[in-house]
Amino acid sequence: EHSSVLYCLCTIFLSLALPSLNLPPSLSQGTRDYNPKQMAIRERVFNTIIRCFKRHGAETIDTPVFELKETLTGKYGEDSKLIYDLKDQGGELLSLRYDLTVPFARYLAMNKITNIKRYHIAKVYRRDNPAMTRGRYREFYQCDFDIAGQYDPMIPDAECLKIVHEILSELELGDFRIKVNDRRILDGMFAVCGVPDDKFRTICSTVDKLDKMSWEDVKSEMVNEKGLSEEAADQIGQYVSMQGGMDLAERLLQDAKMSQSKQACAGLTDMKQLFSYLQLFQVTDKVVFDLSLARGLDYYTGVIYEAILTQNCPVNVSATQNGVDEKAEEGVSVGSVAGGGRYDGLVGMFDPKGRKVPCVGVSIGIERVFSIMEQKAEASARKVRTTETQVMVASAQKNLLNERLRLTAELWNAGIKTEVMYKKNPKLLSQLQHCEDSGIPLVAILGEQELKDGVVKLRTVHSREEVDVSRAELAEEIKKRTSDV
Amino acid sequence: EHSSVLYCLCTIFLSLALPSLNLPPSLSQGTRDYNPKQMAIRERVFNTIIRCFKRHGAETIDTPVFELKETLTGKYGEDSKLIYDLKDQGGELLSLRYDLTVPFARYLAMNKITNIKRYHIAKVYRRDNPAMTRGRYREFYQCDFDIAGQYDPMIPDAECLKIVHEILSELELGDFRIKVNDRRILDGMFAVCGVPDDKFRTICSTVDKLDKMSWEDVKSEMVNEKGLSEEAADQIGQYVSMQGGMDLAERLLQDAKMSQSKQACAGLTDMKQLFSYLQLFQVTDKVVFDLSLARGLDYYTGVIYEAILTQNCPVNVSATQNGVDEKAEEGVSVGSVAGGGRYDGLVGMFDPKGRKVPCVGVSIGIERVFSIMEQKAEASARKVRTTETQVMVASAQKNLLNERLRLTAELWNAGIKTEVMYKKNPKLLSQLQHCEDSGIPLVAILGEQELKDGVVKLRTVHSREEVDVSRAELAEEIKKRTSDV
C-alpha cells in the first residue's frame, strides 16, 4: 500500500515537473523544414515552372488543405489507406488532400465549370513510409497543370507534353525522355491477347513494373501470381517490348490482332494525331510511344505519359541502391520527373447528374527536382544567396547609428534593398564580414567627413574598390551597379 | 419483427445505392477555394508584401503544416481548444499549426539558430466559429516577419514598424494608424494602480476591449466581474485614456506613480528610444503611443503594436454591424490589419537548456487585406486579368489548325505568352470574343494570303487596328507592344 501511494506521488510529481523539463524539439516523421537556402532554390524552380504555365495562358486556383472525407473516398483504390484523417472533434469528418487532381475535379463540379486551363502548386499528404534521403516525404509539393473542356482530340494533350518538354529543358536537369501510351491501347491489347476482362487492372499494374523488373520476372508474376495463361503472357510480351513514334502507331493499326480491338484502334488513331501535333511543336526528339507504360492511377481513360531523366545523376544511384527502383510521389517511379494523362470520368463522379468534363493534365515531380537542384548547388562553387540585399549601410566610426538609420530609410524609400546592423557601434570588419557571408555586393560607408561633404563611400565588396558618391545620386548609382542582381 | 428485417434490408439497399448517388460536392465549413480572380488579387498582394520583406533583407523559411502535438501544447492558453488534431492512425500525435510564430520558435531552437531575419507566408488552422462574410476562416494565411537575435534595444523593433508603414502605404488601403505600447508599461501601470499580481493578465484582457467598449463598460467588468477595487479601476482609467508620442513617454517617466515601477520605467525609456528611431525612419506621422493597447497573446514581453485602418471602408461596416466589433485572426480586432510585438521567452521554451533568443515580429492580417482588395476590384470598372497572355493565334479560314499550332509553338519558344483555341475550325468571332473576355491585348491572325507572304496580321483588340508584321519580327513586335503587361 505504501508503494502505491509513493507511485501516485511520483506520478503527480513527474506530471508537474515535466512541462518545465524541455526535450529537444523535433518534427513529425516524414516532414521537414525548408531552410533559407532550400527556399531560395525552391523559389527559382517555382519561378521557372510558373513562367512556363503562364506562357501557356494558364490561370491558377487554390483549394483547402483538408476536404470532407467523402470527397476523397473511392478515388484512390488501395492507396486510400495512406490518407491522413483529422480527429473527429465534433463536426465534419475531414481528410488532408492526397493529391491536387481530386480537389480540382471537385472544384469544377461544385462550380459547374466546363472549361479551364489552370495550374495549382501546393502541398499534399500521404501516410507513406518516408524515405527522406531519397526525397520521399509525407508532406510534399505537387505542381499540376490541367486543361478541362470538350475540345478537338489530342490538341490539349499535345500541349501538356510540350509543357513537360519546356520545363525539363529550362530546368537543365540533363537529358530526358517522355514515354507515351494510351489506356485504350493497353486495354485493347489485353483483350486481343486473351486477358479476361476482370484481370485488366491487375495485369496492367504488373506491366507497370517493366521499368524496374525484367520481362521474365514480370511474366512470372502474371502467370504464377495473377493466374494468366502463359500464351496470353507471351503475346503481351511481344507488344510491350515495342517502342517507336508515329510509325509504330501506323504499324499497329495494320496489326492483325490489334486491329480487331475497336478500343485499341481509337487509341492508335489518336496516337498518330498526337504525334502529328508534337511534330508541329518540335518535341518529337524526346517523345517515345512505349507500349510498356501503364501508370498506376485508376482514373486515366486515354493518353498517359511519364518523363524520365536518362542521365545517371547521383540521386538516381542512391534511389536504386538496393537494385530495386522504388515508386516516388504520384505513382511515378524514382527516375521519373513528370507524369500525367487524360481522365475524362473524374469530374462526373462529383456531379449529381454525372455530367462529364473531359480533362487532361500533367504533374511535375517537383520534390525530385528540388533534390537534384540542391545537389547541384552543393556541388557548385557558386554560393546560393538567400537574400537579395543590394547594399549594407555601414560606418567605421562610433556614434553614427542615427546617421546609418537615416540613410538606410532613405534607401528603403528609394526602393533599394538595404541592410544595416542593429548595433550602436559595430566594427567595420564585422559589417564587411556580413556582406561577404551573405553575398551583399555593395557597402555604403558613412563617416564624419562623408557627412560633411554630403557624400557616401560606396565600396564594391569583391574588388574592395571605393568611390565617393553624392548622397543625392546614391540610389541611382546602386541600382546601376546591381541591375543584374 | 418484419419491420426490423425490412429496416435492415432498407439500410443495406441504401448503403449500396448511395455511393452511385452523387450528392453535390461541398467544402468543409470555414474553408474556401480561391478562384482565378481571387488568386490574381492574392498574387498582387503577396508580391507587394514580399517585395517589402526582401527590401529589408529578409530570408524565408517554410515549416510543415502539422507539428507534433506537444510542440503546440501550452503555447496558446485558452485558445488551445481551437487547435485541429489529426486522427491517431498509429504513430505520432499531430496537430495542424495554429500560427507561424510557435513553429518559428521551434525551428530556431531545433537548429540552434540565434540570429535570423525571416518572413514566412503560409496557411494556419483554427477550429473557430467561421464568419466567412467577415473574412474569418478556419484556414487562413498568415504573413509574418520576425527578427531574432540579441541586438541593441529597439532597433529591430523600429524596423518592424517601418515595415508595417511601408506595406500599408503601398497597398493603398486608405489612411491608417499604428498604436504602440509595451507589456512592461502595462504591468508597471497595473502594479502602481494597485492591481494584485495574479490579476494582471485578466485585467489586461479587459483593457484590451477598450477599442470596442466604452470605459464605463470596461470599468464595470473590472470591478463587478473581475473583483478589482473601484479605486484601482479609476486609476487605470486615467492612464489608459492617454495617447501621444515621445512627449507622453517623457511625461510618464516623470509621473509620481508610474516612476515608482522599475518595469514601467524600463518600458518608457525604450519607448522614447523607439520614437527617436521612428523619427529617423520618418514614420511618426502614423504611430501613436496608446496606453490602452494590450493585445491578446500571452507570450509578449516588451513592445506591442497594432495597425488599424481609420477610414470607414465597407468591410468595417459589415464587421461591426451588430455594434460589437469581433476579434479576427491573430487576436487582432477586425479593424486591424497588422499586429505584433516582442517575445523574448518563446524560443527558450523549446530549448533543453532554456537558452533564450530575443525575438520581435509583425504579422500582416492578410485575409482582411484580400477582402478589401476584392471589394475594391468589384467596385472598380477595370477588369482583373487572371492570365498574362500577350497574344492569341487565330485564323478566319478553315483548315489552318496546323499552321496555328506551328506559329503558337514559335511564339512559346520565343518566350511570348500565347494562347490558341483547341478547335480545328473555330470561328474568328469566338476567338476574338475569348480575347475580349480574358483581356488578351493582341491577336495574330493567319490566313492563306499571310502564309504566302510570310507575314501575320497583328490585331490590337481594343482599337481593332490591324497591321501586317513579318513572321521573323513578330515576337519582337509583340514584346514591344505588351511591355507594360
XYZ file of N, CA and C in Angstrom, chain B residues 103-248:
438
model
N 5.879 27.539 -34.579
C 6.795 26.755 -35.424
C 8.127 27.463 -35.674
N 8.099 28.785 -35.777
C 9.346 29.545 -35.967
C 10.257 29.382 -34.751
N 9.671 29.503 -33.558
C 10.457 29.351 -32.323
C 11.003 27.918 -32.241
N 10.177 26.933 -32.598
C 10.626 25.531 -32.611
C 11.784 25.345 -33.598
N 11.672 25.982 -34.770
C 12.710 25.902 -35.800
C 14.029 26.484 -35.301
N 13.949 27.644 -34.638
C 15.167 28.273 -34.120
C 15.842 27.382 -33.081
N 15.040 26.883 -32.122
C 15.603 26.060 -31.055
C 16.189 24.772 -31.626
N 15.447 24.146 -32.559
C 15.860 22.849 -33.108
C 17.161 22.977 -33.897
N 17.328 24.092 -34.578
C 18.518 24.274 -35.405
C 19.567 25.172 -34.738
N 19.338 25.491 -33.461
C 20.268 26.325 -32.687
C 20.639 27.600 -33.438
N 19.618 28.242 -33.986
C 19.834 29.499 -34.710
C 19.618 30.650 -33.736
N 20.589 31.566 -33.654
C 20.459 32.675 -32.710
C 20.246 34.009 -33.413
N 20.416 34.021 -34.735
C 20.247 35.258 -35.494
C 19.560 34.966 -36.810
N 18.442 35.583 -37.060
C 17.836 35.449 -38.385
C 16.796 36.543 -38.551
N 16.676 36.995 -39.779
C 15.580 37.896 -40.146
C 14.814 37.160 -41.231
N 13.627 36.681 -40.922
C 12.936 35.833 -41.897
C 11.462 36.225 -42.023
N 10.914 35.936 -43.204
C 9.473 36.042 -43.363
C 8.921 34.668 -43.697
N 7.662 34.479 -43.414
C 7.020 33.192 -43.671
C 5.557 33.475 -44.000
N 5.151 33.065 -45.163
C 3.759 33.257 -45.587
C 3.162 31.880 -45.789
N 2.166 31.522 -44.994
C 1.599 30.179 -45.102
C 0.253 30.139 -44.405
N -0.466 29.041 -44.639
C -1.785 28.903 -44.042
C -1.699 28.337 -42.622
N -2.598 28.804 -41.759
C -2.714 28.261 -40.407
C -4.174 27.868 -40.181
N -4.415 27.125 -39.094
C -5.703 26.462 -38.920
C -6.273 26.683 -37.531
N -7.523 27.103 -37.454
C -8.188 27.317 -36.163
C -9.632 26.865 -36.225
N -10.023 26.014 -35.261
C -11.387 25.493 -35.219
C -12.319 26.525 -34.573
N -12.301 27.703 -35.145
C -13.068 28.815 -34.595
C -14.451 28.814 -35.241
N -15.352 29.629 -34.713
C -16.620 29.813 -35.406
C -16.367 30.621 -36.655
N -16.551 30.011 -37.811
C -16.251 30.784 -39.011
C -17.253 31.928 -39.175
N -16.790 33.062 -39.655
C -17.653 34.186 -40.005
C -17.154 34.647 -41.358
N -17.468 33.824 -42.371
C -16.795 33.991 -43.645
C -17.160 35.280 -44.364
N -18.380 35.767 -44.118
C -18.725 37.039 -44.752
C -17.863 38.160 -44.189
N -17.343 37.946 -42.994
C -16.457 38.958 -42.411
C -14.991 38.642 -42.643
N -14.740 37.674 -43.522
C -13.348 37.351 -43.817
C -12.689 36.548 -42.715
N -13.497 35.803 -41.925
C -12.871 34.960 -40.907
C -13.061 33.495 -41.260
N -11.968 32.786 -41.449
C -11.993 31.406 -41.907
C -11.299 30.491 -40.910
N -11.501 29.185 -41.128
C -10.786 28.202 -40.305
C -9.427 27.874 -40.893
N -9.297 28.110 -42.174
C -7.995 28.012 -42.837
C -7.695 29.397 -43.372
N -6.619 30.000 -42.959
C -6.314 31.333 -43.478
C -4.810 31.576 -43.480
N -4.408 32.549 -44.301
C -2.999 32.874 -44.432
C -2.513 33.709 -43.273
N -1.291 33.443 -42.844
C -0.579 34.404 -42.039
C 0.658 34.823 -42.819
N 1.138 35.968 -42.479
C 2.162 36.611 -43.271
C 3.074 37.299 -42.261
N 4.094 36.574 -41.806
C 4.883 37.012 -40.653
C 6.290 37.431 -41.030
N 6.750 38.461 -40.366
C 8.138 38.919 -40.483
C 8.691 39.008 -39.069
N 9.813 38.371 -38.800
C 10.390 38.393 -37.458
C 11.899 38.576 -37.506
N 12.406 39.238 -36.485
C 13.850 39.399 -36.337
C 14.255 38.754 -35.016
N 15.105 37.730 -35.105
C 15.582 37.048 -33.905
C 17.040 37.402 -33.685
N 17.408 37.652 -32.456
C 18.811 37.931 -32.153
C 18.964 38.936 -31.032
N 20.146 38.908 -30.416
C 20.463 39.814 -29.317
C 21.060 41.086 -29.911
N 20.295 42.173 -29.907
C 20.779 43.405 -30.527
C 20.610 44.575 -29.580
N 21.108 45.745 -29.983
C 20.888 46.935 -29.166
C 19.395 47.280 -29.212
N 18.869 47.801 -28.062
C 17.415 47.885 -27.894
C 16.708 48.716 -28.963
N 15.562 48.252 -29.352
C 14.564 48.961 -30.150
C 14.916 49.180 -31.624
N 16.104 48.769 -32.069
C 16.408 48.970 -33.491
C 15.591 48.010 -34.358
N 15.630 46.691 -34.083
C 14.762 45.815 -34.886
C 13.279 46.118 -34.678
N 12.896 46.499 -33.468
C 11.507 46.843 -33.186
C 11.051 47.985 -34.085
N 11.934 48.989 -34.235
C 11.593 50.128 -35.095
C 11.477 49.688 -36.547
N 12.326 48.735 -36.963
C 12.249 48.271 -38.350
C 10.911 47.574 -38.620
N 10.420 46.818 -37.640
C 9.121 46.167 -37.827
C 8.021 47.201 -38.086
N 8.052 48.301 -37.337
C 7.043 49.336 -37.530
C 7.211 50.027 -38.878
N 8.458 50.224 -39.274
C 8.726 50.800 -40.593
C 8.128 49.907 -41.677
N 8.270 48.602 -41.488
C 7.741 47.651 -42.479
C 6.219 47.731 -42.556
N 5.551 47.789 -41.411
C 4.091 47.938 -41.418
C 3.703 49.205 -42.169
N 4.429 50.289 -41.884
C 4.166 51.571 -42.540
C 4.316 51.447 -44.055
N 5.388 50.812 -44.484
C 5.629 50.673 -45.927
C 4.556 49.835 -46.599
N 4.227 48.690 -45.975
C 3.267 47.772 -46.610
C 1.885 48.403 -46.688
N 1.426 48.999 -45.599
C 0.080 49.583 -45.628
C 0.020 50.774 -46.590
N 1.119 51.516 -46.699
C 1.124 52.616 -47.662
C 1.063 52.085 -49.087
N 1.880 51.081 -49.373
C 1.944 50.579 -50.755
C 0.671 49.864 -51.179
N -0.009 49.221 -50.229
C -1.239 48.506 -50.590
C -2.402 49.468 -50.826
N -2.216 50.743 -50.450
C -3.248 51.762 -50.670
C -4.597 51.349 -50.108
N -4.589 51.013 -48.828
C -5.832 50.605 -48.171
C -6.536 51.793 -47.527
N -6.023 52.994 -47.728
C -6.576 54.170 -47.059
C -5.734 54.507 -45.843
N -6.172 55.541 -45.134
C -5.374 56.018 -44.010
C -5.339 54.973 -42.886
N -4.263 54.998 -42.119
C -4.116 54.021 -41.035
C -3.357 54.636 -39.879
N -3.422 53.969 -38.754
C -2.678 54.401 -37.587
C -2.055 53.167 -36.940
N -0.879 53.324 -36.388
C -0.221 52.214 -35.696
C -0.137 52.557 -34.211
N -0.864 51.806 -33.389
C -0.802 52.006 -31.944
C 0.374 51.211 -31.376
N 1.087 51.817 -30.430
C 2.223 51.150 -29.808
C 2.079 51.220 -28.294
N 2.458 50.146 -27.633
C 2.537 50.144 -26.181
C 3.612 49.147 -25.784
N 3.747 48.860 -24.511
C 4.772 47.926 -24.055
C 4.200 47.137 -22.882
N 4.380 45.833 -22.912
C 3.859 44.998 -21.828
C 4.412 45.406 -20.471
N 5.659 45.890 -20.457
C 6.253 46.300 -19.186
C 5.578 47.563 -18.654
N 5.181 48.447 -19.581
C 4.469 49.658 -19.146
C 3.102 49.267 -18.576
N 2.420 48.338 -19.263
C 1.112 47.881 -18.777
C 1.235 47.251 -17.399
N 2.212 46.337 -17.265
C 2.368 45.650 -15.981
C 2.744 46.637 -14.871
N 3.633 47.566 -15.197
C 4.017 48.582 -14.222
C 2.822 49.427 -13.808
N 2.024 49.799 -14.794
C 0.828 50.581 -14.538
C -0.140 49.814 -13.632
N -0.333 48.538 -13.926
C -1.225 47.723 -13.079
C -0.689 47.704 -11.643
N 0.643 47.531 -11.514
C 1.255 47.451 -10.182
C 1.021 48.741 -9.402
N 1.310 49.883 -10.012
C 1.196 51.140 -9.275
C -0.264 51.539 -9.030
N -1.181 50.982 -9.824
C -2.607 51.268 -9.612
C -3.211 50.321 -8.584
N -2.418 49.386 -8.079
C -2.900 48.508 -7.026
C -3.621 47.262 -7.507
N -3.349 46.815 -8.740
C -3.907 45.539 -9.201
C -3.064 44.415 -8.604
N -3.692 43.426 -7.958
C -2.909 42.302 -7.432
C -2.182 41.559 -8.561
N -0.984 41.080 -8.268
C -0.161 40.398 -9.278
C -0.929 39.351 -10.071
N -1.722 38.534 -9.367
C -2.378 37.416 -10.047
C -3.558 37.870 -10.919
N -3.857 39.153 -10.907
C -4.948 39.652 -11.754
C -4.431 40.403 -12.991
N -3.090 40.501 -13.134
C -2.527 41.273 -14.252
C -3.096 40.835 -15.606
N -3.037 39.515 -15.870
C -3.423 39.029 -17.203
C -4.920 39.226 -17.472
N -5.726 38.957 -16.464
C -7.175 39.065 -16.697
C -7.608 40.522 -16.829
N -6.987 41.414 -16.046
C -7.287 42.851 -16.187
C -6.772 43.348 -17.538
N -5.634 42.813 -17.943
C -5.045 43.163 -19.238
C -6.017 42.839 -20.374
N -6.663 41.673 -20.295
C -7.570 41.309 -21.383
C -8.853 42.140 -21.338
N -9.209 42.665 -20.163
C -10.340 43.600 -20.128
C -9.950 44.935 -20.763
N -8.749 45.407 -20.447
C -8.247 46.645 -21.061
C -8.250 46.518 -22.586
N -7.908 45.318 -23.056
C -7.830 45.042 -24.495
C -9.154 45.317 -25.209
N -10.255 45.383 -24.441
C -11.563 45.582 -25.080
C -11.912 47.051 -25.275
N -10.992 47.929 -24.851
C -11.304 49.364 -24.908
C -11.537 49.885 -26.321
N -11.039 49.161 -27.332
C -11.279 49.655 -28.690
C -12.693 49.343 -29.170
N -13.461 48.557 -28.388
C -14.831 48.289 -28.814
C -15.870 48.450 -27.711
N -15.423 48.771 -26.487
C -16.370 49.029 -25.395
C -16.054 50.390 -24.785
N -17.063 51.009 -24.203
C -16.836 52.291 -23.532
C -16.042 52.050 -22.241
N -15.431 53.105 -21.711
C -14.691 52.973 -20.459
C -15.613 52.515 -19.328
N -16.842 53.000 -19.325
C -17.790 52.618 -18.269
C -17.983 51.101 -18.241
N -18.160 50.522 -19.445
C -18.370 49.065 -19.505
C -17.119 48.306 -19.091
N -15.973 48.826 -19.521
C -14.710 48.167 -19.170
C -14.506 48.235 -17.649
N -14.770 49.393 -17.094
C -14.616 49.555 -15.651
C -15.553 48.598 -14.907
N -16.781 48.554 -15.386
C -17.763 47.673 -14.740
C -17.302 46.215 -14.773
N -16.730 45.793 -15.908
C -16.217 44.415 -16.000
C -15.086 44.200 -14.997
N -14.209 45.199 -14.877
C -13.081 45.086 -13.946
C -13.576 44.950 -12.508
N -14.514 45.807 -12.175
C -14.970 45.861 -10.786
C -15.930 44.719 -10.471
N -16.943 44.545 -11.310
C -18.003 43.591 -10.982
C -17.661 42.147 -11.347
N -16.993 41.948 -12.484
C -16.699 40.568 -12.877
C -15.346 40.111 -12.354
N -14.369 41.016 -12.366
C -13.018 40.587 -12.023
C -12.611 40.979 -10.602
N -13.516 41.652 -9.905
C -13.289 41.913 -8.485
C -12.207 42.929 -8.165
N -11.958 43.864 -9.076
C -10.969 44.898 -8.813
C -11.631 46.007 -7.981
N -10.835 46.666 -7.134
C -11.404 47.773 -6.355
C -11.722 48.928 -7.298
N -12.741 49.700 -6.941
C -13.133 50.807 -7.801
C -12.010 51.844 -7.901
N -11.314 52.007 -6.819
C -10.217 52.978 -6.811
C -9.123 52.613 -7.816
N -8.738 51.317 -7.794
C -7.720 50.850 -8.743
C -8.208 51.044 -10.165
N -9.474 50.677 -10.404
C -10.038 50.811 -11.748
C -9.978 52.261 -12.210
N -10.331 53.193 -11.338
C -10.321 54.605 -11.729
C -8.912 55.083 -12.067
N -7.949 54.603 -11.294
C -6.558 54.980 -11.588
C -6.134 54.461 -12.955
N -6.512 53.204 -13.241
C -6.205 52.640 -14.565
C -6.868 53.488 -15.644
N -8.120 53.871 -15.350
C -8.887 54.667 -16.315
C -8.173 55.945 -16.726
N -7.506 56.574 -15.765
C -6.769 57.796 -16.109
C -5.639 57.525 -17.094
N -4.927 56.415 -16.841
C -3.788 56.119 -17.720
C -4.214 55.681 -19.117
N -5.187 54.758 -19.158
C -5.484 54.157 -20.473
C -6.142 55.142 -21.437
N -6.516 56.304 -20.949
C -7.064 57.290 -21.881
C -5.955 58.106 -22.546
N -4.714 57.841 -22.140
C -3.616 58.664 -22.647
C -3.097 58.170 -23.984
N -2.892 59.118 -24.882
C -2.290 58.846 -26.185
C -1.286 59.931 -26.484
N -0.223 59.601 -27.194
C 0.742 60.635 -27.542
C 1.921 60.063 -28.281
N 3.061 60.727 -28.144
C 4.272 60.265 -28.815
C 5.400 60.213 -27.805
N 6.564 60.636 -28.224
C 7.714 60.616 -27.339
C 7.472 61.478 -26.089
N 6.744 62.595 -26.302
C 6.418 63.505 -25.200
C 5.671 62.796 -24.076
N 4.742 61.932 -24.446
C 3.970 61.200 -23.431
C 4.882 60.267 -22.637
